[in-house]
Amino acid sequence: MLPSSIDRTLSAAVFVLAVFLLLSLFFTRSTLPIEMRLPGMDGTPQVLVTANRLPYEATVAGEPVLGMGVASQIRGSWPGFRGPNRDGVSPSSTPLARQWPEGGPPRQWEVALCEGYASPAVRDGRVYVLDYDEEAGADVLRCLSLDDGREIWSNGYPVAVTRNHGITRTVPVLFEDCVITIGPQCHVACWDAATGVNRWLLDLRVEYQTTVPRWYAGQCPLVDQGRLIIAPGDASLMVAIEPKSGEVVWRTENPRGWEMTHGSIAVMQHAGKRMYVYCGSGGVVGVDAEDGSVLWDTTQWPVQFAHAPTPVPLPNGKIWVCSGYGNETGALMLRVDDSATQVSIDKKYTPKEFNSEQQTPILYDGHLFGIRKRGGGPMVCMDLDGNEIWNSGRDRFGHGPYLISDGLLFMMSNFGELTIADADASGYHRRASHLVFEDGHDAWGPMAIVDGYLLLRDMTRLVCLNVSANAFVESGGSL
């Protein structure tokens, strides 16, 4: 050990040196060169994962990558969310099987997808589904053959997205030679349906300061009367866009400051007015299809946590809205007056017993069909006042999707079991059931059907089944 005098001398020297260094740093720091951190240099993604933080990097789509798939000769169409008329009902005249063989309907093909619920649109023998490439960090639109699922082309753009109970959630819409998509972080893109070339790309967060919903974008794009209709929220409640050019036709003001929800826009015709009905974060609104002006709105249906089902327009100006998150009533009946400028709650019929967390009920043959969240997810049939006529009893489907084709209800359970029953108000008549996805879970993505070919997905797989009557006869069955 050093003598105490030497120890004191060294301590004093160290103290003086430390003070000198601190003073030097203080007086020279303003002259030090400061460089901007370049995104990506430290491993940070170039596109921010957290929504609604500026600035964003400019997003540019890539070039199409061609695959070995060939478009099918099957010419039926399911051009977007909920089918040709956005009502969950197929207008196809293809007869469907009422019974299935022991092994279930013939499986045409199966492809792997990123985790999520994004589902396909179909036209001209091509299947379009918006996927996510985690390795590349990009939204990717895939064009598949309806015959065998092989990829015809794919194209995408970089965007960082992390798992948030899945990643993808939306259904593309087809218009003439365009495919239009909305990605998880609210990128709207237009693609050439045949070649996959990107025509334009719009980031709603930048253009309209859109707040990305809690579980990413779930709104499916709508094309109506030759216009793309989107509800960005925040800077504009709703916008109409020319699909091919991306030019804005009109914008709807948003004085209440509503934000985008997970729900989609419905088209309604009433009192000589065509309108777009949407559940925003603060209520329900009706927007004039001609010029984007607000016809009416109500704050009596606020979104308390999340909203996914689309409003269902009914006859005589009535609108059915439902949810499964927090809303005490579960569902509500609104009525638009004959001037199409006032809306009220139909207090005579307030259907409190029905609620739906994910899917939109179907109006068919004068009745509403939907899977109710309460009680584990039975299918229920209701009259147009919301009164329950029957339910599926022990057959439960959770949050699964459903559609109607050839008078049959196709219903998928959470874990991937497919059931068919008569779409009939006289009672629940189950026809057949088959487990499509072994070890399936969260099979919530909307279904699509084209000429007897049914497209279904669970969390990570897309499957095509042949549910036509001809397929069943060929397998040895009888109608």
XYZ file of N, CA, C and O in Angstrom, residues 350-473:
496
model
N -84.843 -3.114 -30.278
C -83.450 -2.983 -29.879
C -82.920 -4.367 -29.541
O -83.084 -4.849 -28.424
N -82.326 -5.042 -30.528
C -81.933 -6.451 -30.353
C -80.702 -6.602 -29.466
O -79.569 -6.582 -29.925
N -80.928 -6.762 -28.177
C -79.830 -6.810 -27.228
C -79.131 -8.170 -27.179
O -77.995 -8.260 -26.743
N -79.791 -9.210 -27.614
C -79.247 -10.547 -27.419
C -78.218 -10.936 -28.471
O -77.422 -11.832 -28.256
N -78.219 -10.265 -29.627
C -77.267 -10.646 -30.670
C -76.020 -9.777 -30.584
O -76.106 -8.556 -30.429
N -74.857 -10.398 -30.677
C -73.610 -9.655 -30.800
C -72.656 -10.458 -31.689
O -72.796 -11.668 -31.848
N -71.725 -9.789 -32.301
C -70.769 -10.439 -33.193
C -69.451 -9.692 -33.119
O -69.403 -8.485 -33.355
N -68.397 -10.407 -32.812
C -67.095 -9.776 -32.643
C -66.361 -9.586 -33.963
O -65.620 -8.623 -34.139
N -66.560 -10.519 -34.918
C -65.761 -10.493 -36.134
C -66.580 -10.343 -37.413
O -66.258 -9.540 -38.279
N -67.623 -11.151 -37.560
C -68.290 -11.314 -38.851
C -69.548 -10.452 -38.979
O -70.144 -10.032 -37.986
N -69.952 -10.256 -40.246
C -71.130 -9.445 -40.567
C -72.314 -10.348 -40.903
O -72.203 -11.223 -41.766
N -73.468 -10.162 -40.260
C -74.653 -10.978 -40.574
C -75.073 -10.822 -42.035
O -74.758 -9.829 -42.696
N -75.811 -11.824 -42.517
C -76.243 -11.882 -43.916
C -77.754 -11.688 -43.994
O -78.510 -12.370 -43.287
N -78.179 -10.775 -44.850
C -79.601 -10.609 -45.158
C -79.936 -11.531 -46.321
O -79.367 -11.404 -47.409
N -80.856 -12.480 -46.080
C -81.186 -13.468 -47.113
C -82.632 -13.916 -46.956
O -83.054 -14.304 -45.862
N -83.370 -13.833 -48.043
C -84.749 -14.313 -48.068
C -85.583 -13.713 -46.928
O -86.353 -14.406 -46.263
N -85.391 -12.422 -46.694
C -86.194 -11.725 -45.691
C -85.812 -12.009 -44.255
O -86.589 -11.687 -43.336
N -84.624 -12.573 -44.023
C -84.179 -12.880 -42.666
C -82.695 -12.549 -42.517
O -81.965 -12.434 -43.505
N -82.275 -12.403 -41.268
C -80.875 -12.188 -40.947
C -80.274 -13.473 -40.403
O -80.846 -14.109 -39.502
N -79.115 -13.858 -40.941
C -78.387 -15.025 -40.468
C -77.023 -14.555 -39.968
O -76.317 -13.818 -40.660
N -76.669 -14.977 -38.746
C -75.385 -14.557 -38.206
C -74.955 -15.424 -37.047
O -75.775 -16.068 -36.386
N -73.633 -15.437 -36.808
C -73.088 -16.177 -35.670
C -73.026 -15.238 -34.474
O -72.395 -14.179 -34.523
N -73.687 -15.637 -33.418
C -73.770 -14.833 -32.197
C -72.609 -15.174 -31.276
O -72.327 -16.354 -31.032
N -71.944 -14.171 -30.740
C -70.821 -14.408 -29.840
C -71.270 -15.074 -28.547
O -70.624 -16.016 -28.068
N -72.378 -14.597 -27.986
C -72.849 -15.155 -26.723
C -73.194 -16.630 -26.890
O -73.781 -17.042 -27.884
N -72.807 -17.408 -25.900
C -73.135 -18.830 -25.941
C -72.175 -19.659 -26.774
O -72.499 -20.785 -27.152
N -70.999 -19.112 -27.098
C -70.001 -19.904 -27.807
C -70.079 -19.828 -29.314
O -69.321 -20.497 -30.008
N -70.977 -19.039 -29.850
C -71.016 -18.844 -31.288
C -71.983 -19.712 -32.051
O -71.616 -20.305 -33.068
N -73.238 -19.804 -31.637
C -74.203 -20.524 -32.470
C -74.620 -19.676 -33.665
O -74.623 -18.444 -33.605
N -74.978 -20.313 -34.768
C -75.613 -19.615 -35.871
C -77.055 -19.356 -35.484
O -77.737 -20.244 -34.942
N -77.537 -18.144 -35.742
C -78.928 -17.811 -35.423
C -79.607 -17.239 -36.656
O -78.970 -16.631 -37.522
N -80.893 -17.463 -36.726
C -81.742 -16.867 -37.756
C -82.683 -15.905 -37.066
O -83.311 -16.255 -36.057
N -82.769 -14.667 -37.589
C -83.604 -13.633 -36.975
C -84.541 -13.029 -38.013
O -84.248 -13.039 -39.211
N -85.644 -12.493 -37.539
C -86.486 -11.716 -38.444
C -85.873 -10.320 -38.574
O -84.855 -10.003 -37.945
N -86.472 -9.461 -39.378
C -85.884 -8.160 -39.659
C -86.081 -7.146 -38.540
O -85.676 -5.990 -38.669
N -86.660 -7.589 -37.435
C -86.715 -6.768 -36.233
C -85.676 -7.216 -35.211
O -85.628 -6.705 -34.097
N -84.881 -8.221 -35.587
C -83.842 -8.721 -34.698
C -84.298 -9.776 -33.725
O -83.543 -10.185 -32.837
N -85.530 -10.291 -33.887
C -86.022 -11.345 -32.999
C -85.510 -12.704 -33.473
O -85.640 -13.047 -34.655
N -84.943 -13.476 -32.557
C -84.387 -14.778 -32.913
C -85.495 -15.780 -33.232
O -86.440 -15.944 -32.470
N -85.336 -16.467 -34.354
C -86.283 -17.506 -34.770
C -85.749 -18.885 -34.407
O -86.467 -19.718 -33.880
N -84.479 -19.134 -34.705
C -83.849 -20.392 -34.292
C -82.343 -20.188 -34.122
O -81.792 -19.188 -34.574
N -81.719 -21.139 -33.425
C -80.256 -21.154 -33.376
C -79.762 -22.570 -33.568
O -80.543 -23.524 -33.551
N -78.466 -22.725 -33.781
C -77.894 -24.026 -34.159
C -77.619 -24.937 -32.979
O -77.003 -26.012 -33.160
N -78.051 -24.583 -31.787
C -77.934 -25.466 -30.633
C -76.498 -25.817 -30.304
O -75.666 -24.950 -30.047
N -76.190 -27.116 -30.339
C -74.853 -27.573 -29.952
C -73.794 -27.271 -31.002
O -72.598 -27.354 -30.720
N -74.191 -26.982 -32.208
C -73.217 -26.605 -33.240
C -72.767 -25.177 -32.979
O -73.543 -24.238 -33.134
N -71.494 -25.028 -32.602
C -70.964 -23.712 -32.244
C -69.785 -23.374 -33.161
O -68.990 -24.255 -33.494
N -69.650 -22.099 -33.504
C -68.669 -21.704 -34.508
C -67.723 -20.593 -34.037
O -66.855 -20.173 -34.803
N -67.884 -20.133 -32.801
C -66.973 -19.119 -32.273
C -67.052 -17.828 -33.064
O -68.111 -17.218 -33.179
N -65.919 -17.407 -33.623
C -65.861 -16.177 -34.422
C -65.737 -16.487 -35.907
O -65.322 -15.635 -36.690
N -66.080 -17.706 -36.306
C -65.831 -18.146 -37.670
C -66.670 -17.456 -38.727
O -67.725 -16.881 -38.440
N -66.234 -17.526 -39.996
C -66.929 -16.878 -41.105
C -68.055 -17.740 -41.658
O -68.167 -18.925 -41.340
N -68.875 -17.142 -42.527
C -69.969 -17.869 -43.152
C -70.392 -17.159 -44.426
O -70.121 -15.957 -44.607
N -71.007 -17.896 -45.317
C -71.613 -17.327 -46.516
C -72.768 -18.225 -46.928
O -72.966 -19.320 -46.382
N -73.549 -17.748 -47.923
C -74.687 -18.504 -48.440
C -74.520 -18.683 -49.940
O -74.209 -17.728 -50.653
N -74.710 -19.920 -50.397
C -74.662 -20.220 -51.826
C -75.588 -21.392 -52.107
O -75.610 -22.370 -51.336
N -76.362 -21.290 -53.182
C -77.298 -22.344 -53.583
C -78.203 -22.772 -52.424
O -78.482 -23.950 -52.232
N -78.648 -21.814 -51.624
C -79.558 -22.104 -50.526
C -78.914 -22.785 -49.339
O -79.629 -23.251 -48.437
N -77.589 -22.832 -49.290
C -76.877 -23.475 -48.188
C -76.075 -22.459 -47.400
O -75.457 -21.548 -47.969
N -76.082 -22.617 -46.085
C -75.195 -21.880 -45.197
C -73.888 -22.649 -45.051
O -73.887 -23.828 -44.665
N -72.776 -22.004 -45.380
C -71.451 -22.576 -45.141
C -70.877 -21.866 -43.925
O -70.724 -20.633 -43.930
N -70.534 -22.613 -42.876
C -70.092 -22.038 -41.614
C -68.791 -22.708 -41.162
O -68.696 -23.939 -41.159
N -67.826 -21.886 -40.780
C -66.528 -22.402 -40.335
C -66.352 -22.121 -38.846
O -66.625 -21.004 -38.382
N -65.890 -23.111 -38.104
C -65.634 -22.916 -36.674
C -64.246 -22.328 -36.465
O -63.408 -22.297 -37.379
N -63.975 -21.880 -35.238
C -62.663 -21.331 -34.894
C -61.521 -22.245 -35.280
O -60.472 -21.798 -35.740
N -61.707 -23.540 -35.071
C -60.603 -24.489 -35.263
C -60.635 -25.182 -36.625
O -59.898 -26.133 -36.872
N -61.492 -24.724 -37.548
C -61.400 -25.199 -38.919
C -62.348 -26.296 -39.328
O -62.103 -26.986 -40.322
N -63.467 -26.464 -38.600
C -64.473 -27.442 -39.028
C -65.532 -26.723 -39.860
O -66.104 -25.724 -39.445
N -65.797 -27.261 -41.041
C -66.762 -26.679 -41.964
C -68.087 -27.422 -41.865
O -68.123 -28.655 -41.912
N -69.180 -26.672 -41.742
C -70.525 -27.247 -41.636
C -71.430 -26.598 -42.665
O -71.306 -25.395 -42.931
N -72.317 -27.389 -43.262
C -73.336 -26.814 -44.134
C -74.715 -27.130 -43.563
O -74.950 -28.179 -42.966
N -75.626 -26.174 -43.742
C -77.010 -26.319 -43.289
C -77.896 -25.548 -44.256
O -77.422 -24.695 -45.015
N -79.166 -25.829 -44.229
C -80.102 -25.107 -45.087
C -80.230 -23.660 -44.619
O -80.404 -23.403 -43.427
N -80.157 -22.738 -45.560
C -80.402 -21.328 -45.254
C -81.902 -21.099 -45.294
O -82.453 -20.532 -46.232
N -82.557 -21.558 -44.240
C -84.019 -21.652 -44.216
C -84.523 -21.164 -42.871
O -84.023 -21.571 -41.812
N -85.517 -20.308 -42.882
C -86.058 -19.768 -41.635
C -86.897 -20.775 -40.864
O -87.248 -20.528 -39.705
N -87.206 -21.924 -41.471
C -88.068 -22.906 -40.800
C -87.365 -23.639 -39.665
O -88.010 -24.252 -38.818
N -86.037 -23.602 -39.630
C -85.310 -24.283 -38.562
C -83.890 -24.584 -38.986
O -83.510 -24.389 -40.148
N -83.099 -25.047 -38.030
C -81.703 -25.382 -38.305
C -81.633 -26.826 -38.774
O -81.883 -27.764 -38.006
N -81.297 -27.015 -40.049
C -81.210 -28.344 -40.634
C -79.790 -28.566 -41.129
O -79.419 -28.152 -42.219
N -79.016 -29.243 -40.307
C -77.611 -29.500 -40.612
C -77.508 -30.602 -41.656
O -78.146 -31.640 -41.560
N -76.663 -30.362 -42.657
C -76.505 -31.320 -43.758
C -75.234 -32.151 -43.644
O -75.257 -33.358 -43.861
N -74.120 -31.504 -43.370
C -72.836 -32.223 -43.341
C -71.813 -31.383 -42.593
O -71.977 -30.165 -42.421
N -70.721 -32.039 -42.189
C -69.643 -31.350 -41.484
C -68.331 -32.060 -41.782
O -68.299 -33.283 -41.981
N -67.252 -31.288 -41.821
C -65.933 -31.876 -42.109
C -64.837 -30.990 -41.519
O -64.884 -29.759 -41.639
N -63.847 -31.620 -40.871
C -62.709 -30.890 -40.332
C -61.732 -30.617 -41.469
O -61.039 -31.517 -41.947
N -61.668 -29.375 -41.895
C -60.822 -28.999 -43.029
C -59.371 -28.830 -42.603
O -58.450 -29.239 -43.307
N -59.148 -28.221 -41.432
C -57.796 -27.910 -40.979
C -57.445 -28.738 -39.749
O -57.968 -28.491 -38.660
N -56.561 -29.717 -39.916
C -56.032 -30.434 -38.762
C -55.207 -29.454 -37.929
O -54.402 -28.697 -38.452
N -55.406 -29.468 -36.629
C -54.720 -28.545 -35.718
C -54.976 -27.092 -36.115
O -54.137 -26.212 -35.906
N -56.125 -26.815 -36.675
C -56.458 -25.457 -37.096
C -56.826 -24.577 -35.912
O -57.273 -25.054 -34.868
N -56.642 -23.290 -36.066
C -57.080 -22.339 -35.043
C -57.261 -20.970 -35.672
O -56.663 -20.645 -36.700
N -58.104 -20.179 -35.053
C -58.391 -18.817 -35.515
C -58.726 -18.784 -36.999
O -58.218 -17.948 -37.755
N -59.601 -19.680 -37.412
C -60.023 -19.738 -38.822
C -61.115 -18.702 -39.045
O -62.286 -19.036 -39.213
N -60.720 -17.431 -39.062
C -61.673 -16.327 -39.061
C -61.753 -15.593 -40.393
O -62.626 -14.748 -40.571
N -60.827 -15.837 -41.306
C -60.812 -15.100 -42.566
C -62.074 -15.347 -43.379
O -62.574 -16.472 -43.444
N -62.639 -14.300 -44.016
C -63.858 -14.480 -44.810
C -63.705 -15.537 -45.902
O -62.625 -15.708 -46.475
N -64.792 -16.249 -46.189
C -64.802 -17.265 -47.239
C -65.013 -16.613 -48.601
O -65.468 -15.479 -48.716
N -64.712 -17.386 -49.649
C -65.044 -17.011 -51.023
C -65.476 -18.274 -51.753
O -64.973 -19.366 -51.466
N -66.414 -18.151 -52.690
C -66.862 -19.300 -53.466
C -67.067 -18.894 -54.921
O -67.636 -17.838 -55.204
N -66.558 -19.727 -55.835
C -66.648 -19.466 -57.269
C -66.966 -20.778 -57.983
O -66.164 -21.712 -57.953
N -68.155 -20.843 -58.581
C -68.544 -22.011 -59.383
C -68.294 -23.338 -58.664
O -67.791 -24.299 -59.252
N -68.635 -23.380 -57.383
C -68.494 -24.619 -56.622
C -67.134 -24.816 -55.983
O -66.917 -25.817 -55.288
N -66.209 -23.893 -56.166
C -64.895 -23.981 -55.535
C -64.885 -23.038 -54.329
O -64.989 -21.812 -54.481
N -64.741 -23.606 -53.143
C -64.824 -22.859 -51.892
C -63.424 -22.610 -51.356
O -62.634 -23.544 -51.190
N -63.115 -21.343 -51.071
C -61.807 -20.962 -50.546
C -61.942 -20.607 -49.073
O -62.749 -19.752 -48.694
N -61.114 -21.264 -48.248
C -61.151 -21.116 -46.796
C -59.741 -20.935 -46.281
O -58.783 -21.404 -46.894
N -59.605 -20.297 -45.118
C -58.282 -20.218 -44.516
C -58.373 -20.329 -43.001
O -59.400 -19.989 -42.400
N -57.290 -20.830 -42.408
C -57.117 -20.689 -40.970
C -55.975 -19.703 -40.767
O -55.690 -18.887 -41.650
N -55.303 -19.739 -39.633
C -54.285 -18.738 -39.350
C -53.133 -18.740 -40.357
O -52.584 -17.683 -40.696
N -52.771 -19.906 -40.889
C -51.570 -19.976 -41.735
C -51.756 -20.732 -43.046
O -50.775 -20.978 -43.748
N -52.998 -21.119 -43.411
C -53.188 -21.916 -44.633
C -54.418 -21.458 -45.399
O -55.434 -21.107 -44.801
N -54.299 -21.489 -46.731
C -55.422 -21.232 -47.621
C -55.723 -22.519 -48.370
O -54.816 -23.134 -48.961
N -56.990 -22.928 -48.355
C -57.399 -24.208 -48.945
C -58.523 -23.970 -49.947
O -59.384 -23.108 -49.741
N -58.512 -24.753 -51.028
C -59.590 -24.728 -52.017
C -60.268 -26.090 -52.033
O -59.613 -27.129 -52.242
N -61.586 -26.119 -51.784
C -62.377 -27.343 -51.812
C -63.363 -27.299 -52.978
O -63.888 -26.229 -53.305
N -63.625 -28.448 -53.553
C -64.667 -28.553 -54.581
C -65.942 -29.030 -53.899
O -66.077 -30.199 -53.544
N -66.888 -28.121 -53.707
C -68.133 -28.461 -53.011
C -69.311 -28.561 -53.983
O -70.467 -28.565 -53.568
N -69.020 -28.656 -55.262
C -70.079 -28.750 -56.263
C -70.764 -30.102 -56.210
O -70.193 -31.096 -55.735
N -71.997 -30.149 -56.692
C -72.729 -31.419 -56.741
C -72.023 -32.404 -57.653
O -71.999 -33.617 -57.386
N -71.429 -31.927 -58.736
C -70.734 -32.823 -59.662
C -69.579 -33.530 -58.992
O -69.341 -34.717 -59.230
N -68.842 -32.827 -58.131
C -67.712 -33.444 -57.437
C -68.194 -34.570 -56.530
O -67.556 -35.617 -56.431
N -69.351 -34.377 -55.900
C -69.868 -35.407 -55.017
C -70.353 -36.633 -55.808
O -70.117 -37.771 -55.418
N -70.998 -36.385 -56.936
C -71.471 -37.492 -57.777
C -70.279 -38.289 -58.297
O -70.268 -39.529 -58.308
